[in-house]
XYZ file of C-alpha atoms in Angstrom:
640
model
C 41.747 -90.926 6.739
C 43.444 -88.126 8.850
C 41.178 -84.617 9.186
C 43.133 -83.026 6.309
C 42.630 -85.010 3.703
C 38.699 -85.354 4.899
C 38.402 -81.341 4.121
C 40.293 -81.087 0.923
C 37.738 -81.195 -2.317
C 38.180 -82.909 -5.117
C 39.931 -81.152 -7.971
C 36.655 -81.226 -10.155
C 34.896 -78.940 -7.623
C 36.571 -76.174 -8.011
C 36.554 -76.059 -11.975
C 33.025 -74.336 -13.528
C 31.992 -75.800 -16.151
C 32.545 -73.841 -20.209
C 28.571 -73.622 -20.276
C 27.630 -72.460 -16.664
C 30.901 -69.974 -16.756
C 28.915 -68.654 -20.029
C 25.263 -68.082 -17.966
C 27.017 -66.513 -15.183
C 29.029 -64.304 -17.254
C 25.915 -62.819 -19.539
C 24.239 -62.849 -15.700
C 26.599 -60.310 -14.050
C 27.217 -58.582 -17.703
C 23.918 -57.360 -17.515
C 23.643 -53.570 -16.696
C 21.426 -50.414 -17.414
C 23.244 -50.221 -20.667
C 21.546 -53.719 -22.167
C 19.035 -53.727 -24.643
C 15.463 -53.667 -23.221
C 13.120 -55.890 -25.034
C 11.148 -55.016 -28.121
C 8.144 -54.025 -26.631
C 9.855 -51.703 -24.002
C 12.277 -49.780 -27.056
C 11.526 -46.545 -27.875
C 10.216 -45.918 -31.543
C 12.854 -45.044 -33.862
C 10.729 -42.261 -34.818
C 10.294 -40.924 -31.166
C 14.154 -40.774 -31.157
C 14.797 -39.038 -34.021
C 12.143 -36.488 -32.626
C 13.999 -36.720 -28.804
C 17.610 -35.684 -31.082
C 15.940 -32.563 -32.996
C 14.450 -31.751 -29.080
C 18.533 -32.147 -28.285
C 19.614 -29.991 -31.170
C 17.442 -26.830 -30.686
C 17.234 -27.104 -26.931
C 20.609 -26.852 -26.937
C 20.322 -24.030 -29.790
C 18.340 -22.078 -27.281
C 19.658 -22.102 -24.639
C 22.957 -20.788 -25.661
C 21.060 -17.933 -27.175
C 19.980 -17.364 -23.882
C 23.331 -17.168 -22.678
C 24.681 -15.501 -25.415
C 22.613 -12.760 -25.134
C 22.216 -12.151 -21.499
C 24.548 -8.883 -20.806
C 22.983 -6.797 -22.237
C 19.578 -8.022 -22.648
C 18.715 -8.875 -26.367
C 17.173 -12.371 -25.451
C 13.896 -11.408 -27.427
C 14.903 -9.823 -30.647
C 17.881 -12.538 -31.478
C 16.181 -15.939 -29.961
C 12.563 -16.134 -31.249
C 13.734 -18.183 -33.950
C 15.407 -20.648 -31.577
C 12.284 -20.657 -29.142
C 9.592 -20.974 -32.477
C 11.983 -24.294 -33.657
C 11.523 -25.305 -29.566
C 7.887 -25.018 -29.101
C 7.159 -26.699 -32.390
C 9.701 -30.035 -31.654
C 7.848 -30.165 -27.942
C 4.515 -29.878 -29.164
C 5.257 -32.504 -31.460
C 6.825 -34.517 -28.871
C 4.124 -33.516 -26.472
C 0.996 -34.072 -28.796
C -1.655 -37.300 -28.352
C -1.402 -38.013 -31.964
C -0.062 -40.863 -32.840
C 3.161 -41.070 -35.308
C 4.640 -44.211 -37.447
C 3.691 -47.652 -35.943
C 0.513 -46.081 -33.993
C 3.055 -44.732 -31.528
C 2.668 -42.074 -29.150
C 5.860 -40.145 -28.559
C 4.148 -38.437 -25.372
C 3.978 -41.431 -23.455
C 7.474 -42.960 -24.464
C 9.474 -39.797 -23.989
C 6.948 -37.916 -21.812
C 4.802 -39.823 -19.538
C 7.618 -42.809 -18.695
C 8.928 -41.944 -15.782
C 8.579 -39.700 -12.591
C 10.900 -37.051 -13.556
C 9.503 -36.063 -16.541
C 12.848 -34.605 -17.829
C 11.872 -33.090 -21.292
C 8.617 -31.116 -19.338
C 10.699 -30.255 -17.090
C 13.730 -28.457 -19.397
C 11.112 -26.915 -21.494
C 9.183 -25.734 -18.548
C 11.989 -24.013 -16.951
C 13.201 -22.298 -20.139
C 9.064 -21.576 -21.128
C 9.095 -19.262 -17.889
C 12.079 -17.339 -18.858
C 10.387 -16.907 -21.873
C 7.366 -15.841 -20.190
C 8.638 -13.898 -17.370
C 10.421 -11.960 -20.033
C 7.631 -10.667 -22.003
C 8.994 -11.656 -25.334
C 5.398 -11.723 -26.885
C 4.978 -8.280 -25.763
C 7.866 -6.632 -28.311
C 7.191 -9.452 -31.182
C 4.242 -9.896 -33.642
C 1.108 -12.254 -33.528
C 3.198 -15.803 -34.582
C 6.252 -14.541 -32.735
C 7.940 -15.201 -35.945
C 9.508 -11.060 -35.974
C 9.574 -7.836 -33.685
C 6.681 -5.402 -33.730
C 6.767 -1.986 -35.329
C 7.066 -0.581 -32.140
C 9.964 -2.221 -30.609
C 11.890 -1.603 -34.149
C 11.001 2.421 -33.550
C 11.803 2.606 -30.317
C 15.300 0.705 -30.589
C 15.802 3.406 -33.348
C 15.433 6.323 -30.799
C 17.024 4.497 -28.231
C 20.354 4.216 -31.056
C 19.744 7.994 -31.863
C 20.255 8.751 -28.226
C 23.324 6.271 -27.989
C 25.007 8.050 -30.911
C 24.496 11.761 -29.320
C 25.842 10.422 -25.893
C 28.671 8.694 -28.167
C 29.368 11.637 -29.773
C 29.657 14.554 -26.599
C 30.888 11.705 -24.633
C 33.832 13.777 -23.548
C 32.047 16.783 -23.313
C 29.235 16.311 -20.792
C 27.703 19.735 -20.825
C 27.367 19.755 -24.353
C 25.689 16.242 -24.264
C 22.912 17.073 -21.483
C 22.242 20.538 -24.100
C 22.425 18.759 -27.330
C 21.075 15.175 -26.620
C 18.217 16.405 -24.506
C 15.509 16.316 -26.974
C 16.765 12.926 -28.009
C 16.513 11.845 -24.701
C 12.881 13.379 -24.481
C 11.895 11.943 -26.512
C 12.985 8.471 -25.613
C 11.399 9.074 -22.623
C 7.971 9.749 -23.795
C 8.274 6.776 -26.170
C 8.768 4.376 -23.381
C 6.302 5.991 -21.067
C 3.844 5.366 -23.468
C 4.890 1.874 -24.652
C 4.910 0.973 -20.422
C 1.383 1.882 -20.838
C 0.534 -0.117 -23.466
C 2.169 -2.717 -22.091
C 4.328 -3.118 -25.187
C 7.777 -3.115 -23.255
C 9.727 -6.642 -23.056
C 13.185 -7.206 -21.278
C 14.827 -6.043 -23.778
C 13.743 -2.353 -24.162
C 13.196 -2.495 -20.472
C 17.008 -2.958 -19.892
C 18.214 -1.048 -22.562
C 16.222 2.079 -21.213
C 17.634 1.263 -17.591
C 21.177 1.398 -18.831
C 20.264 4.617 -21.083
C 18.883 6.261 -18.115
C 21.666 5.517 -15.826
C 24.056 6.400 -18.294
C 21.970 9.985 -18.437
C 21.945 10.550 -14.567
C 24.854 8.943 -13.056
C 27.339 8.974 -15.738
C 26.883 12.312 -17.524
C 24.814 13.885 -15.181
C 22.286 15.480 -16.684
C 18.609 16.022 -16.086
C 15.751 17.111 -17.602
C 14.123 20.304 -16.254
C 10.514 20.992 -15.730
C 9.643 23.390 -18.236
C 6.221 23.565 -17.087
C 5.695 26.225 -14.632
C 1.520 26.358 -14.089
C 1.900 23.391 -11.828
C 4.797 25.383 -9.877
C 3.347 27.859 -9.438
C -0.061 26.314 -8.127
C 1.869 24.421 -5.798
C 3.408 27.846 -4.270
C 0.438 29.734 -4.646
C -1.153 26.204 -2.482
C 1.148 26.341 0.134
C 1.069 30.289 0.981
C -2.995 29.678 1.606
C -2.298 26.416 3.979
C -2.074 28.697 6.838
C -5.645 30.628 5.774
C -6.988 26.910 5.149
C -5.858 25.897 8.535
C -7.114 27.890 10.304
C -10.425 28.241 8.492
C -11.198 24.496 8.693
C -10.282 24.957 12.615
C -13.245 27.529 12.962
C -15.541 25.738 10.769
C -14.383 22.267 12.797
C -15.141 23.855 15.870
C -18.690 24.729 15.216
C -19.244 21.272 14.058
C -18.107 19.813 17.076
C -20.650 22.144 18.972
C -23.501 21.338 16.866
C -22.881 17.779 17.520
C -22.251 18.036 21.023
C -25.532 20.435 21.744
C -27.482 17.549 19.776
C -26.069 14.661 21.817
C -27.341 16.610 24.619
C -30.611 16.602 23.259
C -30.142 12.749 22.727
C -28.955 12.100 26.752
C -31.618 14.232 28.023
C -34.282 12.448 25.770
C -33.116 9.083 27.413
C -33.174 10.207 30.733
C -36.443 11.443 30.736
C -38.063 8.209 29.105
C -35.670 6.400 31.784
C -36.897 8.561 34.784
C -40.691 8.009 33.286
C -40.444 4.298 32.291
C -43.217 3.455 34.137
C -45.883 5.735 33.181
C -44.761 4.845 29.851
C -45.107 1.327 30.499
C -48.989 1.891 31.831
C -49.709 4.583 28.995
C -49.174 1.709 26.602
C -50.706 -0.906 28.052
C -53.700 1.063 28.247
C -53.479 1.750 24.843
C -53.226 -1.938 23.636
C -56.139 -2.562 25.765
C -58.612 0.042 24.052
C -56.884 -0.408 20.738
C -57.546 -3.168 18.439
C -54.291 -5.501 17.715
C -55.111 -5.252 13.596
C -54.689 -1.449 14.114
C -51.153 -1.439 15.640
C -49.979 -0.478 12.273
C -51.434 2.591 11.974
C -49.803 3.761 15.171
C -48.267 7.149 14.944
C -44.663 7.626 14.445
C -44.719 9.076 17.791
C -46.170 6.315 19.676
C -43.448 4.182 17.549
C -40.840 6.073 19.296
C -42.785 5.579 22.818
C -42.333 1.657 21.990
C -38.985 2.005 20.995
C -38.075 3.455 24.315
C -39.858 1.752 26.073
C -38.091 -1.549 25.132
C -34.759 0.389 25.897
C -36.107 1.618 29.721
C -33.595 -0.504 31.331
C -30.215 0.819 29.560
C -28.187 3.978 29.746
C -26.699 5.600 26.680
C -23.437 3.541 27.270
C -25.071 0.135 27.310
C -27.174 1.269 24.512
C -23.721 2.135 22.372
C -21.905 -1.222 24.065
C -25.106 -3.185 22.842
C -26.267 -2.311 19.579
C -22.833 -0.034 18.606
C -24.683 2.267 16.420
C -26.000 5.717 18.373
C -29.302 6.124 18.932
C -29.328 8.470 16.097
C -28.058 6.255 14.011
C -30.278 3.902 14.914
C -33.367 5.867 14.011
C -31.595 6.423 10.636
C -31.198 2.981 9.751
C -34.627 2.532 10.941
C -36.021 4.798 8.452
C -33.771 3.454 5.691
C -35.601 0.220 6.449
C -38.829 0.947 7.488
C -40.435 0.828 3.190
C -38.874 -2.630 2.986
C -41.209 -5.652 3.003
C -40.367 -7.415 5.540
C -41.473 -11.029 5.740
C -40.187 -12.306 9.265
C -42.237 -9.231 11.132
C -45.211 -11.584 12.166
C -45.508 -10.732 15.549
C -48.163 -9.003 17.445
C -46.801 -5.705 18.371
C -43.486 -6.220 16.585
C -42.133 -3.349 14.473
C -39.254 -2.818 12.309
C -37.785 -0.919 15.092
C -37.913 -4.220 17.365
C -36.348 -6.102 14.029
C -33.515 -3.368 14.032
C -32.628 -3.648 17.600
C -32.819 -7.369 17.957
C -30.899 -7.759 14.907
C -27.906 -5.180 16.163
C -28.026 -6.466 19.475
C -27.453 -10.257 17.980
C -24.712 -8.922 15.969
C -23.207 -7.063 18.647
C -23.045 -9.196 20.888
C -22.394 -12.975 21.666
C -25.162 -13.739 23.566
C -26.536 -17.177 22.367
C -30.137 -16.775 20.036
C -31.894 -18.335 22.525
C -30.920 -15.752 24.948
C -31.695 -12.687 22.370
C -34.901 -14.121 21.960
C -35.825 -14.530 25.489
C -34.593 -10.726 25.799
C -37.059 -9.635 23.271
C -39.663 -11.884 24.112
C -40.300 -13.538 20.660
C -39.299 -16.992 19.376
C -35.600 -18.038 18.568
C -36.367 -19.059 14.859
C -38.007 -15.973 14.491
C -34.702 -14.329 15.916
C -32.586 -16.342 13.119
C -35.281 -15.421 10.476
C -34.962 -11.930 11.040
C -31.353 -11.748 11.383
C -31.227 -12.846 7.847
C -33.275 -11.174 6.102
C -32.173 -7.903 8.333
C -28.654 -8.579 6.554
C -29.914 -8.905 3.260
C -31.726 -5.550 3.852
C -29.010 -3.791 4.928
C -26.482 -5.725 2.190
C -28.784 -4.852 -0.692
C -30.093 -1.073 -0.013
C -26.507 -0.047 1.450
C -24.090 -1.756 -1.012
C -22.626 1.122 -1.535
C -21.419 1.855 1.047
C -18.511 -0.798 0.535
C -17.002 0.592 -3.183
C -13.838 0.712 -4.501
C -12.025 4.215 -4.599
C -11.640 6.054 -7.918
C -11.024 9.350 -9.213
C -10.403 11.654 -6.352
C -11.005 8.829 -3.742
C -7.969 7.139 -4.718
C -5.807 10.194 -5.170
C -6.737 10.986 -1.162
C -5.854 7.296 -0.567
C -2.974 7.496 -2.009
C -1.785 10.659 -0.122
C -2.950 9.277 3.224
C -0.848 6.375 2.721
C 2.234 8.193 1.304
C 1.853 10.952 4.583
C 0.721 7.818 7.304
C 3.555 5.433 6.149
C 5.776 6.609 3.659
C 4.818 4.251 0.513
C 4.019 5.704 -2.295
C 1.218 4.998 -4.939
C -0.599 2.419 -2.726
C -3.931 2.468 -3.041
C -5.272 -0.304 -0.809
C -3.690 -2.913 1.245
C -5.296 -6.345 2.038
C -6.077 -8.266 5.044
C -7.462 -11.792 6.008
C -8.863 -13.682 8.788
C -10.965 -16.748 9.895
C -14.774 -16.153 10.150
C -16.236 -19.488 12.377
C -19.281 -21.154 11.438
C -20.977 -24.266 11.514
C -20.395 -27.220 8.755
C -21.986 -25.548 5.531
C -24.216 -26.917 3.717
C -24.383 -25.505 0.356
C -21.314 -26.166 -0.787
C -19.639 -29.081 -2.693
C -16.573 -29.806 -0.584
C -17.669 -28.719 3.230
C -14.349 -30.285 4.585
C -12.083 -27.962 2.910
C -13.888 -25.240 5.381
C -12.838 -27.764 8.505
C -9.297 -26.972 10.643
C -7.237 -29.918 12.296
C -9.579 -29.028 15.046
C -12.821 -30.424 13.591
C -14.044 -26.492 13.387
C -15.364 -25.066 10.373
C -15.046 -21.124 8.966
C -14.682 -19.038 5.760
C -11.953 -16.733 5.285
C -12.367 -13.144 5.204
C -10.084 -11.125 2.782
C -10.311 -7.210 3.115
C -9.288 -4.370 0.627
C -8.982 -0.952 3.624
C -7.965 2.244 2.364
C -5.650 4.485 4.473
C -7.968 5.353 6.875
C -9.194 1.504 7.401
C -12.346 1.564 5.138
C -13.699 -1.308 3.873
C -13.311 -0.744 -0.484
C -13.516 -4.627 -0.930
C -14.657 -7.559 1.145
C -14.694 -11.431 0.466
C -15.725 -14.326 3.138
C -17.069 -17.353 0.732
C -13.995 -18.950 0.572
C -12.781 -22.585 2.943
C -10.182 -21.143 5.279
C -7.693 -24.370 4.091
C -7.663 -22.079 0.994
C -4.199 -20.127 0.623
C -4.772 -16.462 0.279
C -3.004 -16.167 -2.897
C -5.861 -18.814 -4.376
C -8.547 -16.824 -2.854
C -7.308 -13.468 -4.160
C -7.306 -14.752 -7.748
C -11.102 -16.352 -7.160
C -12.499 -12.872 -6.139
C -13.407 -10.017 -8.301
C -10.039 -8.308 -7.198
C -8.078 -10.993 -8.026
C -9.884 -11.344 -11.638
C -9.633 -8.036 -12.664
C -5.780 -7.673 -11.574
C -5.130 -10.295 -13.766
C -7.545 -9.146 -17.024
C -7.168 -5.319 -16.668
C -4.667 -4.039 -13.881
C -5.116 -0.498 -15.312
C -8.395 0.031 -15.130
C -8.425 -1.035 -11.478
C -5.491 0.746 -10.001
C -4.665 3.518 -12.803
C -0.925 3.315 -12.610
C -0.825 2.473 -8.320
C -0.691 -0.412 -6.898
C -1.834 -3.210 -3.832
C 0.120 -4.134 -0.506
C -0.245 -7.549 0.806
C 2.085 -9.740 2.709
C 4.322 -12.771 1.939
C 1.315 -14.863 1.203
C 0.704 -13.359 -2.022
C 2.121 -13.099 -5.448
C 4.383 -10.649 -6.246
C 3.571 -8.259 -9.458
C 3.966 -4.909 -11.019
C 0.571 -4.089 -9.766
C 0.270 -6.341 -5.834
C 3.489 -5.468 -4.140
C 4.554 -7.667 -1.134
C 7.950 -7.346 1.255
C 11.047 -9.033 0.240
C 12.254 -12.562 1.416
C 14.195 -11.974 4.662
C 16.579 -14.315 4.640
C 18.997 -12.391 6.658
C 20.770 -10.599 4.436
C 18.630 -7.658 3.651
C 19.911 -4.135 2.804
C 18.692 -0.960 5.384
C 16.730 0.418 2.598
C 14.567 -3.355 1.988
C 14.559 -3.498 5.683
C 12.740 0.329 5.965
C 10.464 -0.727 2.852
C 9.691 -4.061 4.669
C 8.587 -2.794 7.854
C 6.883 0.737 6.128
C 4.835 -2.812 4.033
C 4.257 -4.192 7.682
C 3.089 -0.457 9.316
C 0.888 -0.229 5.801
C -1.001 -4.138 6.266
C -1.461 -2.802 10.119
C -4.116 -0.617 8.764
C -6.583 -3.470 7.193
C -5.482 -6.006 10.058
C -6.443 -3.162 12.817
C -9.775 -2.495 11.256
C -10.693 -6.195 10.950
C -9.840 -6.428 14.614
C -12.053 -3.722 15.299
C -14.709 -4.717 13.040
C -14.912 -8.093 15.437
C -14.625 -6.227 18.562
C -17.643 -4.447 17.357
C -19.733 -7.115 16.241
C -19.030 -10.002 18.396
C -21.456 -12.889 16.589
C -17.882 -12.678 13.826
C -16.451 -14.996 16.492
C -19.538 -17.111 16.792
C -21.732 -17.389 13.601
C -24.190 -19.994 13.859
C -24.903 -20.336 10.162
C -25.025 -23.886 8.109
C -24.856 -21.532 4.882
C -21.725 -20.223 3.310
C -24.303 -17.571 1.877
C -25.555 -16.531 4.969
C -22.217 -16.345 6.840
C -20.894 -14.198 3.287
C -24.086 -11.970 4.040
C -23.545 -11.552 7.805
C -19.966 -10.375 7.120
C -20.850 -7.923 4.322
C -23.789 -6.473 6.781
C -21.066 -5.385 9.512
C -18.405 -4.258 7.688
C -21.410 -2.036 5.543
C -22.218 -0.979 9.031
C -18.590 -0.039 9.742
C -17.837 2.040 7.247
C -21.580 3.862 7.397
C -21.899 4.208 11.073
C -18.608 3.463 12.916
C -15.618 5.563 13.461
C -12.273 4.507 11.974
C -10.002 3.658 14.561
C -6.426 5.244 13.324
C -4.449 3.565 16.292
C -1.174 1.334 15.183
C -2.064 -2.056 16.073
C 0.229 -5.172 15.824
C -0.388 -6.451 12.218
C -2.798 -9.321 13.276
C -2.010 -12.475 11.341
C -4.337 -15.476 10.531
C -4.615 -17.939 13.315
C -2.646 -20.638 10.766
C 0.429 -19.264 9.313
C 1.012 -19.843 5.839
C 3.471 -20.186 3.680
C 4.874 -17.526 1.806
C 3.769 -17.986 -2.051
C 7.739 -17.886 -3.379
C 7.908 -21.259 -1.214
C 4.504 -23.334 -3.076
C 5.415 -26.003 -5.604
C 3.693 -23.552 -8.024
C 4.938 -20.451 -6.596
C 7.258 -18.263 -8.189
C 9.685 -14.937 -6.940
C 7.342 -12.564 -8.815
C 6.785 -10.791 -11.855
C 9.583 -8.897 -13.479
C 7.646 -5.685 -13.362
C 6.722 -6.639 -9.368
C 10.536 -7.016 -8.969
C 11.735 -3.691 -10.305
C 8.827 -1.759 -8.824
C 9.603 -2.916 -5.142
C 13.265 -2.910 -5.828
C 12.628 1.228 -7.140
C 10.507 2.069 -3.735
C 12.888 0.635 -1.831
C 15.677 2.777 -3.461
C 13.665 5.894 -3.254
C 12.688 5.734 0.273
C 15.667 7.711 1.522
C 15.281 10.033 -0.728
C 11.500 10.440 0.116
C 12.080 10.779 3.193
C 14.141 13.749 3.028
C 11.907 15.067 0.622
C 8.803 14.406 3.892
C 10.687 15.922 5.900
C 11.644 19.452 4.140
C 7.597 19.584 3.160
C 6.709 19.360 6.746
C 9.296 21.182 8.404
């Protein structure tokens, strides 16, 4: 047998039998197109429901289209959105349909992408971001009285600018009441918050159509306010001047009564030890039981006494408050019941100073104690119970601006930066403590670092007061969910007006975006010199919280160091120096580098949930950063 023959089959081999060609031919027929079993179909029911979703998706969404330029999306597809929401809630409910079938977990629930969620979701938000509900009726099932009136003045105005279309002086005389009237209408409905995208672009091409392409305006008829605003600025000059003198003697006054203040020091200083044997001589003929009934005199004696070894600066870099203030506070104080003042000899004016100087400072408790001669725990007592004091009989003294307040806010920020209507801006950093232990979830308070600390979130007015503070919050938190946890965040979203009366919040990147929280636009690169001037006017605006919350921890050193297991405590600790700020401290009106948190965060347009912003938060910004050339001509000719 030669080697060729020994390799060549035999002619059977290479023929497949009719049966096995038949297997092997249903094998590599089989493709995603095959029927699945029985058990894996879907119910015939569930797709007849899954074609009506086709139909009226569909339906919608060319609506949608349809009626994009101009704007008419809510008046001619509520019908199409109705027939929508009903098939998907179908679709969508628990129930169960023919054959004890649920159609949410055969069309819904199958698979990771979740399709049919996810094309109703995207066209819900339209819907939403719209505010369709706003210009129809309770079921959405036909437009409110409202929007019908005001689309009939906005058509009377259309027809008067139809009809002097080629004769613009005529229009601006005879449409103007028409146009007043409009006006008025929608100022009021914006109030209300009855406007949808519809009215709100059909008044935005009215008005343009007004200005640009006829232009008109409509003058001030009002003169009273003119004329106060003349009559104002001819007396600026007397009011100058006047608030000079006045300013002046103020400044001696204070400076005559420091005086008094230096002098006192330096004589207890000069006479520390007489003092010192005066009052041990005293406690030696004196019963201990009768310390209390010391006079307010020989209070002050101990009170210096305790201070023999500093000089007014060490005093001020110590305790930050002047001694002044200090005796204020002390008197503020002095009625409370204090529980942790146990101590032979120990007076609220020894709680006061121990508890500034452990504030102030971040000298370790043991330390503070051995300063002041008493026992650590009783330094840690008294430190919290000092900051409930001060948290509970000073509240106050951290409020948010109204009424005339607000209106000076909103001035100071308009002169200091430019931005107009802003009434507060926000700020945020990390407050360290130990692992709390009053709290659910401690972790979420821990960094990569194994570290633990709240977040603080401040509301500062223009001149870097404290109107709103928050530090309860884990620091893993992202600002935008602790802004809509705290009692700023809750009433922006139930009643923006009653909060802010018509102005609004600045914040950065990290929060969301709407009518009534402004925050600078996305740079990717591409940004216009008038969103570039708004952006860094936002950035020169959050330098004003960010600055005082730098200050506030210069000030009060233990921020950096809190030794507290309690979220409570820490909370209190924070209120208590930023209550002391505002009452006692100067604010500190020097540009600083807007100070961001040690972790940056991303921006909220870039969470899975985030979103670009509200409508109303996208024309607003877009409007101030339009008008900022022209306001700051307008600055300038005021001030020149």
């Amino acid at each position: 047998m030669s080697g060729d023959s020994a390799l060549k089959l035999p002619p059977a081999a290479n023929v497949i039998p009719v049966k096995q060609a038949s297997i092997l031919g249903s094998f590599y027929s089989l493709s995603l197109q095959s029927t699945f079993p029985e058990d894996l179909e879907v119910n015939e029911y569930c797709v007849e429901l899954l074609h009506i979703y086709r139909q009226r998706y569909v339906t919608f969404a060319n609506c949608l289209v349809t009626y994009a330029r101009p704007v008419k999306i809510c008046q001619n597809c509520y019908t199409g959105f109705n027939s929508l929401n009903e098939i998907y809630a179908n679709i969508s409910s628990d129930q169960s349909g023919p054959g004890n079938v649920s159609c949410n977990d055969s069309l819904m629930r199958s698979d990771r992408l979740m399709l049919l969620y996810t094309l109703f979701s995207n066209l819900d938000n339209i819907w939403i971001f719209a505010k369709c509900s706003q210009c129809l009726a309770e079921h959405q099932e036909a437009l409110t009285n409202d929007t019908v009136y005001f689309m009939a003045t906005l058509n009377q105005s259309l027809s008067c600018f139809e009809q002097y279309q080629r004769n613009a002086t005529e229009l601006c005389k005879d449409c103007k009441d028409s146009y007043k009237r409009l006006n008025q209408l929608y100022g009021r409905m914006q109030k209300n918050q009855t406007l949808c995208i519809d009215l709100e672009d059909a008044m935005n091409m009215t008005q343009r159509l007004w200005s640009k392409t006829f232009n008109c305006l409509l003058p001030r008829e009002e003169t009273v306010p003119v004329i106060a605003v003349s009559s104002f600025m001819l007396f600026l000059p007397v009011i100058f001047y006047l608030s000079s003198f006045l300013h002046s003697e103020q400044k001696k006054r204070k400076l005559i009564h420091h005086s008094y203040d230096v002098e006192d020091f330096l004589f207890f200083k000069k006479n520390a030890n007489r003092k010192r044997r005066t009052l041990r001589m005293k406690l030696k003929t004196e019963p201990s039981d009768n310390l209390q009934s010391v006079r307010e005199d020989d209070k002050r004696h101990v009170f210096n006494a305790v201070l023999q070894s500093l000089t007014i600066s060490d005093f001020k870099s110590h305790f930050q408050l002047t001694p002044t203030q200090t005796e204020d506070l002390v008197q503020l104080l002095a009625p409370c019941k204090w529980t942790v003042i146990r101590e032979e000899r120990w007076t609220v004016w020894h709680a006061v100073l121990a508890s500034l100087w452990a504030l102030s400072t971040q000298e370790s408790y043991h330390s503070v104690a051995n300063r002041f001669r008493i026992t650590e725990s009783l330094i840690c007592d008294q430190l919290d119970e000092f900051c409930t004091l001060v948290a509970s009989h000073l509240a106050n003294e951290i409020h948010w601006p109204q009424g005339e307040e607000a209106e000076m806010s909103v001035v100071g920020f308009f002169s200091n930066v430019g931005l107009p209507d802003t009434l507060c801006v926000a700020g945020t950093c990390f407050i360290p403590c130990e692992k709390p232990i009053d709290v659910p979830d401690p972790e979420a308070y821990r960094d990569p670092n194994g570290s633990y600390s709240v977040k603080l979130m401040a509301f500062c007015n223009h001149k870097g007061r404290f109107t709103y503070v928050s530090a309860e919050h884990p620091r893993n938190w992202h600002n935008s969910r602790i802004l809509s946890a705290t009692e700023v965040g809750k009433a922006l979203q139930e009643d923006p007006v009653a909060l802010l009366h018509g102005k609004h919040i600045i914040g950065n990147s990290t929060f969301a975006l709407s009518e009534h929280f402004l925050t600078p636009f996305p740079d990717y690169a591409t940004l216009g010199q008038k969103k570039v001037c708004y952006n860094q006017k936002v950035q020169s605006s959050l330098a004003v919280a960010q600055g005082s919350i730098h200050t506030l921890r210069s000030c009060f050193q233990r921020l950096r160091c809190l030794q507290q297991h309690s979220v409570c405590q820490t909370s209190l600790a924070v209120k208590t120096c930023c209550i002391l700020y505002n009452k006692f401290l100067k604010t500190y009106n020097v540009p600083v580098d807007c100070i961001e948190d040690e972790v940056t965060q991303k921006p909220f347009h870039e969470l899975p949930y985030g979103h670009s912003g509200s409508l109303g938060g996208i024309s607003r910004r877009q409007d101030i950063a339009a008008s900022l050339g022209r306001t700051t001509k307008k600055r300038k000719c005021m001030y020149n």
